[in-house]
Coordinates of C-alpha atoms and ligand atoms in Angstrom, one line a residue:
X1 CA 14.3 -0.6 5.0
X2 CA 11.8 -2.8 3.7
X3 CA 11.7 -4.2 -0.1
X4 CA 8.6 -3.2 -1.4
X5 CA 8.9 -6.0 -4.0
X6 CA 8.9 -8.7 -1.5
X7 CA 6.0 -7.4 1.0
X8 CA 3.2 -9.8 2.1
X9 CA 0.5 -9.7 0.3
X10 CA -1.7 -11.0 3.2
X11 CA -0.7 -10.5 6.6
X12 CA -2.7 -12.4 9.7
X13 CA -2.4 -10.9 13.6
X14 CA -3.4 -12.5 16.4
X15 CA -4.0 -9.0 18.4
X16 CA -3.3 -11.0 22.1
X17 CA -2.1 -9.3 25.7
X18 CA -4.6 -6.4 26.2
X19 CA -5.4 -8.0 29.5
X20 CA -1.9 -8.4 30.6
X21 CA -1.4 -4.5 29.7
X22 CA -4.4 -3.4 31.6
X23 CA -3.2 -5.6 34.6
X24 CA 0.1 -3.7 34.2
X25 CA -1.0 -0.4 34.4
X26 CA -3.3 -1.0 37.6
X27 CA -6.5 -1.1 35.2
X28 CA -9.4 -3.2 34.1
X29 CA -8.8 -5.3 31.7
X30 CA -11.7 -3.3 29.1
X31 CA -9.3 -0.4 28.9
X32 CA -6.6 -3.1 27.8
X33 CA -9.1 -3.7 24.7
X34 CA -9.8 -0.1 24.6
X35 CA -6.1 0.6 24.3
X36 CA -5.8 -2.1 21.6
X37 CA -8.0 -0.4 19.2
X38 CA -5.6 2.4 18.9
X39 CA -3.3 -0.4 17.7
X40 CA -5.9 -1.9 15.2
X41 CA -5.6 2.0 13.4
X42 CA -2.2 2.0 13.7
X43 CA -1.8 -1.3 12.1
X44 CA -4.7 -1.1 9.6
X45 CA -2.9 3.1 8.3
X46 CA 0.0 1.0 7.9
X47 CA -0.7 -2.1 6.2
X48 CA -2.8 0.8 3.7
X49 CA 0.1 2.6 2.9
X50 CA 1.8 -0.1 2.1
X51 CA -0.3 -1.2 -0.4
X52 CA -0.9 -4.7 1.3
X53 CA -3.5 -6.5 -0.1
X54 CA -5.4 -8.0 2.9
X55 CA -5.3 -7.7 6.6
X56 CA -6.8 -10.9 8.9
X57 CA -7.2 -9.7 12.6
X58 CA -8.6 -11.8 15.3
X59 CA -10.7 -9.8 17.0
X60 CA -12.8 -12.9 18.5
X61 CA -12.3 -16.5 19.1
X62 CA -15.0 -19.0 19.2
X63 CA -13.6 -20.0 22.5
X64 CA -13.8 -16.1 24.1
X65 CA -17.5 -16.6 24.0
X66 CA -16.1 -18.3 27.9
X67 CA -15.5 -15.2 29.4
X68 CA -17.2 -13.2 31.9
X69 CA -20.6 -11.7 29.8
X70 CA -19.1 -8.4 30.9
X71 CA -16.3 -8.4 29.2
X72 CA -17.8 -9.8 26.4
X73 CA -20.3 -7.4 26.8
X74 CA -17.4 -4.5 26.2
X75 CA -15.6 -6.6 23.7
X76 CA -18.9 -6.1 21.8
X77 CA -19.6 -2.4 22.5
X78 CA -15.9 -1.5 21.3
X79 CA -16.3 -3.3 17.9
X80 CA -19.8 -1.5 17.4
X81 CA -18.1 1.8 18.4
X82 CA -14.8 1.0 16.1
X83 CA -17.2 0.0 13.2
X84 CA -19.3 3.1 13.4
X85 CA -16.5 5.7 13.5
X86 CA -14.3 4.3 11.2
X87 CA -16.8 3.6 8.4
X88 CA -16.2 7.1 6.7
X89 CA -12.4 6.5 6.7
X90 CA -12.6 3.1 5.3
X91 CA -14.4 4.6 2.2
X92 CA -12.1 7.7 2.0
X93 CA -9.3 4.9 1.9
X94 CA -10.8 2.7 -0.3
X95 CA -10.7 -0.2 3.0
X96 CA -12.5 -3.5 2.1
X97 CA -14.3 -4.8 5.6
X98 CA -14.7 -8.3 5.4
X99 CA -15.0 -10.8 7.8
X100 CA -14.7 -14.6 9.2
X101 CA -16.5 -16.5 11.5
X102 CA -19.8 -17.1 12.7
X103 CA -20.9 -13.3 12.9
X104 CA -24.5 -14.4 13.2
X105 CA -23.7 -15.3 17.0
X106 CA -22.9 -11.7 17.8
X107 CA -25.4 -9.4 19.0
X108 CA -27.9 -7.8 16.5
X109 CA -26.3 -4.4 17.0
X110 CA -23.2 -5.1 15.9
X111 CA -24.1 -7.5 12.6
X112 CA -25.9 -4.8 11.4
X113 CA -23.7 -2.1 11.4
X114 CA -21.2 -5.4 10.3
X115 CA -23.3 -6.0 7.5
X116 CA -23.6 -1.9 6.4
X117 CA -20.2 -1.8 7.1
X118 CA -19.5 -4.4 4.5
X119 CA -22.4 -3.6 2.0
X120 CA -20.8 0.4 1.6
X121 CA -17.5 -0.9 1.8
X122 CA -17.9 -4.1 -0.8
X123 CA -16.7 -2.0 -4.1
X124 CA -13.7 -0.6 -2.8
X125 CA -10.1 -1.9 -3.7
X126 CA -7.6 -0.6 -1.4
X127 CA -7.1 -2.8 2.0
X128 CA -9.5 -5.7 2.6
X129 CA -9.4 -5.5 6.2
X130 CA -11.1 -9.0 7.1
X131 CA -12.2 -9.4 10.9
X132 CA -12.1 -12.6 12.5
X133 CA -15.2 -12.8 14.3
X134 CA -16.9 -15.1 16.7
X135 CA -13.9 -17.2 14.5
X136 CA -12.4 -20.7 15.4
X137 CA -10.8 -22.7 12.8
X138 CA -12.0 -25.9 13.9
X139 CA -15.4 -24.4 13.7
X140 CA -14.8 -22.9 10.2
X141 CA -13.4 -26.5 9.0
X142 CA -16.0 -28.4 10.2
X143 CA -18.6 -25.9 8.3
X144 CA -16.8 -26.7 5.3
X145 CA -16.5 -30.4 5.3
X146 CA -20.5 -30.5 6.3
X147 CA -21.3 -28.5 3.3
X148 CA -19.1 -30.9 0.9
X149 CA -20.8 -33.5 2.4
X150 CA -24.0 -32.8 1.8
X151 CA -23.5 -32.0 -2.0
X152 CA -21.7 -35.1 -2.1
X153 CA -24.8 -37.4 -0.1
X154 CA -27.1 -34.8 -3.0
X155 CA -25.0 -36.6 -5.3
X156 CA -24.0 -33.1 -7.0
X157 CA -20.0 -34.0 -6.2
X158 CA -18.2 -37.1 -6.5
X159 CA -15.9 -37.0 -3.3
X160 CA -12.5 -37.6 -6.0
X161 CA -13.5 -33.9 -6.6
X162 CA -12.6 -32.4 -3.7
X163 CA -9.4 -30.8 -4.5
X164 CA -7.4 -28.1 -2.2
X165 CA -8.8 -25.3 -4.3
X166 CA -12.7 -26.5 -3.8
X167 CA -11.8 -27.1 -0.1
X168 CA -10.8 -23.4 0.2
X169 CA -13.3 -21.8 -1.8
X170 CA -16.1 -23.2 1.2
X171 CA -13.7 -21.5 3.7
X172 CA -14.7 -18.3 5.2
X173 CA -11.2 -16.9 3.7
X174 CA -12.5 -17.9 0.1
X175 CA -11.1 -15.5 -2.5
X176 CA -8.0 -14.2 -0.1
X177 CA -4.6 -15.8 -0.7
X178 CA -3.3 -17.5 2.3
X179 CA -1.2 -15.2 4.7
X180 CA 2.0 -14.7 4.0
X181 CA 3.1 -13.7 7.6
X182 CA 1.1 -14.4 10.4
X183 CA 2.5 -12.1 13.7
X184 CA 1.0 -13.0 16.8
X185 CA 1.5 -10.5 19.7
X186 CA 1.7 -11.2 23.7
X187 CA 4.2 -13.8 24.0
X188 CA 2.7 -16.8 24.0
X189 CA 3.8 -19.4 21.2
X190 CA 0.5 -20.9 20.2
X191 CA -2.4 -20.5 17.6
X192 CA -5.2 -20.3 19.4
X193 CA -7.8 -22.1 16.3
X194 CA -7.0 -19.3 14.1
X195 CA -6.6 -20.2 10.1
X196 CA -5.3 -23.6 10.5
X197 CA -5.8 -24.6 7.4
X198 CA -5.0 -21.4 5.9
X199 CA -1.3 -21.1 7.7
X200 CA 0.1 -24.3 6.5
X201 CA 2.8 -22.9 4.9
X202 CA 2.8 -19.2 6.6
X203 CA 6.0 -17.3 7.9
X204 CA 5.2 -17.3 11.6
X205 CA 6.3 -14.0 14.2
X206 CA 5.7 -14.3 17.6
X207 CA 6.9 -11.1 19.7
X208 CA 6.4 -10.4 23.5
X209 CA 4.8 -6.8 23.0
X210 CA 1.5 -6.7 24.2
X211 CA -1.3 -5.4 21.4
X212 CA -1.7 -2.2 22.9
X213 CA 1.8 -1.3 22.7
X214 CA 1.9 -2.9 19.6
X215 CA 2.6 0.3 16.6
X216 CA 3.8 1.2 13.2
X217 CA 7.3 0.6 14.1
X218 CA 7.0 -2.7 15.7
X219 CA 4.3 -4.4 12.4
X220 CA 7.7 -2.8 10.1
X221 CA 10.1 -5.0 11.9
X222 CA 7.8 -7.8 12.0
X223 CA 7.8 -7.2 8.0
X224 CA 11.9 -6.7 7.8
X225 CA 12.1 -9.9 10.0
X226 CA 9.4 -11.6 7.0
X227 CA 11.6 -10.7 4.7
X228 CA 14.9 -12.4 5.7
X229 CA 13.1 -15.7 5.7
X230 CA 13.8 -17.8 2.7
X231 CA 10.0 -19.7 1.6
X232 CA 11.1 -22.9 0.2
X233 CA 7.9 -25.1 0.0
X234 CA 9.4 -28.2 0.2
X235 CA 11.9 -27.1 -2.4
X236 CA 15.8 -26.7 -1.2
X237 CA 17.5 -24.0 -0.6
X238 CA 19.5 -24.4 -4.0
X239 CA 16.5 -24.9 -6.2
X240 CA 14.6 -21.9 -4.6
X241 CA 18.2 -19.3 -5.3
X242 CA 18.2 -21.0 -9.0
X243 CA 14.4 -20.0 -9.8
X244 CA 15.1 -16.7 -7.9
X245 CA 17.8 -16.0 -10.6
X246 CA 16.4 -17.6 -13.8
Ligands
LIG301 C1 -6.6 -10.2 23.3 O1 -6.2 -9.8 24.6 C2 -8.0 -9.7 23.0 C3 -9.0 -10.8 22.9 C4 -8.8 -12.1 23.0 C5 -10.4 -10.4 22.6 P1 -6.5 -10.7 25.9 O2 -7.8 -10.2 26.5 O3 -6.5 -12.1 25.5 O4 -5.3 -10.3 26.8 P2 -4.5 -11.3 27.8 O5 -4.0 -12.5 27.0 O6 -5.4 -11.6 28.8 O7 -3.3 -10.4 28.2
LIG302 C1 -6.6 -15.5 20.9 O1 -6.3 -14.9 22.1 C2 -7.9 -14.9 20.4 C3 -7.8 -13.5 20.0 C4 -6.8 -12.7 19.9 C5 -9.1 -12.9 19.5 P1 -6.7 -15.6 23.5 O2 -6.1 -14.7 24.6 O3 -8.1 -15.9 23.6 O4 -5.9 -17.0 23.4 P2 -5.6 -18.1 24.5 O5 -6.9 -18.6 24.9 O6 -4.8 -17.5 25.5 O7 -4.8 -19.1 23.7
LIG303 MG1 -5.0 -13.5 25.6

């Protein structure tokens, strides 16, 4: 059972393994993906009932731009087909679609039903789903500093002034709390550029299921294990049980 007073209130998924799944079951790797975006609702009904505040998916890295154009090719058809046929649910369930990354790199197709998506879906204050899209970290950093930097050589900030909050407020994540959990499916142990900035201090969960087998039950037991970790930021383990009391 899951206490409700202690949920995330942003949870971050690194949705990996589709391709290991398709292998599995003798298939391409595209119905792997295709698989995975039954996942994505699954997840995304969830995280909604729950009343959790924001979900971060990585959808695309800057680095999957390297693989075959076919598959990016599908990767890109799938997110226009996902976007198009979930937009009347989103509103129905008052889902925020936001997203991070350079979305100007994908195909004109899909930023514009992106941007619709977004623009219909802007007022609402359930969910915010944000997709991470054409997304490295690195990439998102880097975007950041340059834009300090050139207010600062515009002499309209004094470098002193660049505090943690300013810093964040030019990341793509600006307005969103940092995750609380960040769960990353498939097995492997690694980040993969995804919100390194933004995970500093984030509970991590990394499980062997593959995406597409990836359900309701499995995000509530990544949840129950958040929940049995004690967040001390730096703090000990006394001092965090005394606050918790007082
Ligand atoms: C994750 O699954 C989906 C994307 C990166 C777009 P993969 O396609 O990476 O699956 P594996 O890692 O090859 O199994
Ligand atoms: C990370 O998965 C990116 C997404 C899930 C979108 P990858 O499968 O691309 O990660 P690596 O390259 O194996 O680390
Ligand atoms: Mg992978």
């Amino acid at each position: 059972m899951l206490d409700q007073s202690q949920l995330p209130r942003h949870i971050a998924i690194i949705m990996d393994g589709n391709g290991r799944w398709a292998r599995q079951q003798g298939k391409p790797r595209i119905m792997g993906h295709q698989a995975g975006v039954r996942s994505v609702q699954e997840v995304v009904k969830c995280a909604r009932e729950l009343e959790i505040k924001a979900l971060t998916l990585y959808a695309f890295s800057t680095e999957n731009w390297r693989r075959p154009g076919s598959e990016v090719e599908n990767l890109m058809g799938l997110l226009q087909t996902y976007l198009e046929s979930q937009l009347d649910k989103m509103l129905q369930n008052q889902v925020q679609l936001r997203t991070c990354g350079r979305i100007e790199r994908l195909p004109p197709k899909v930023r514009r039903i992106l941007e619709k998506t977004m623009a219909k879906t802007a007022a609402n204050d359930g969910l915010i789903l944000n997709l991470a899209l054409s997304y490295g970290s690195r990439d998102e950093l880097l975007r950041a500093t340059r834009h300090l930097a050139r207010e600062v050589a515009q002499g309209c900030l004094q470098p002193e002034e660049i505090s943690e909050e300013l810093f964040s407020a030019q990341l793509d994540s600006a307005g969103l709390p940092d995750p609380d959990l960040m769960i990353r499916t498939g097995g492997e142990a690694r980040l993969s550029n995804f919100l390194l900035w933004q995970l500093s201090y984030s509970e991590l969960y990394f499980t062997r299921v593959l995406w597409p087998d990836f359900g309701r039950e499995d995000f509530l037991a990544a949840i129950a294990d958040y929940q049995q970790r004690q967040r001390r930021f730096g703090r000990t383990g006394e001092q965090v049980n005394d606050r918790e009391q007082a």
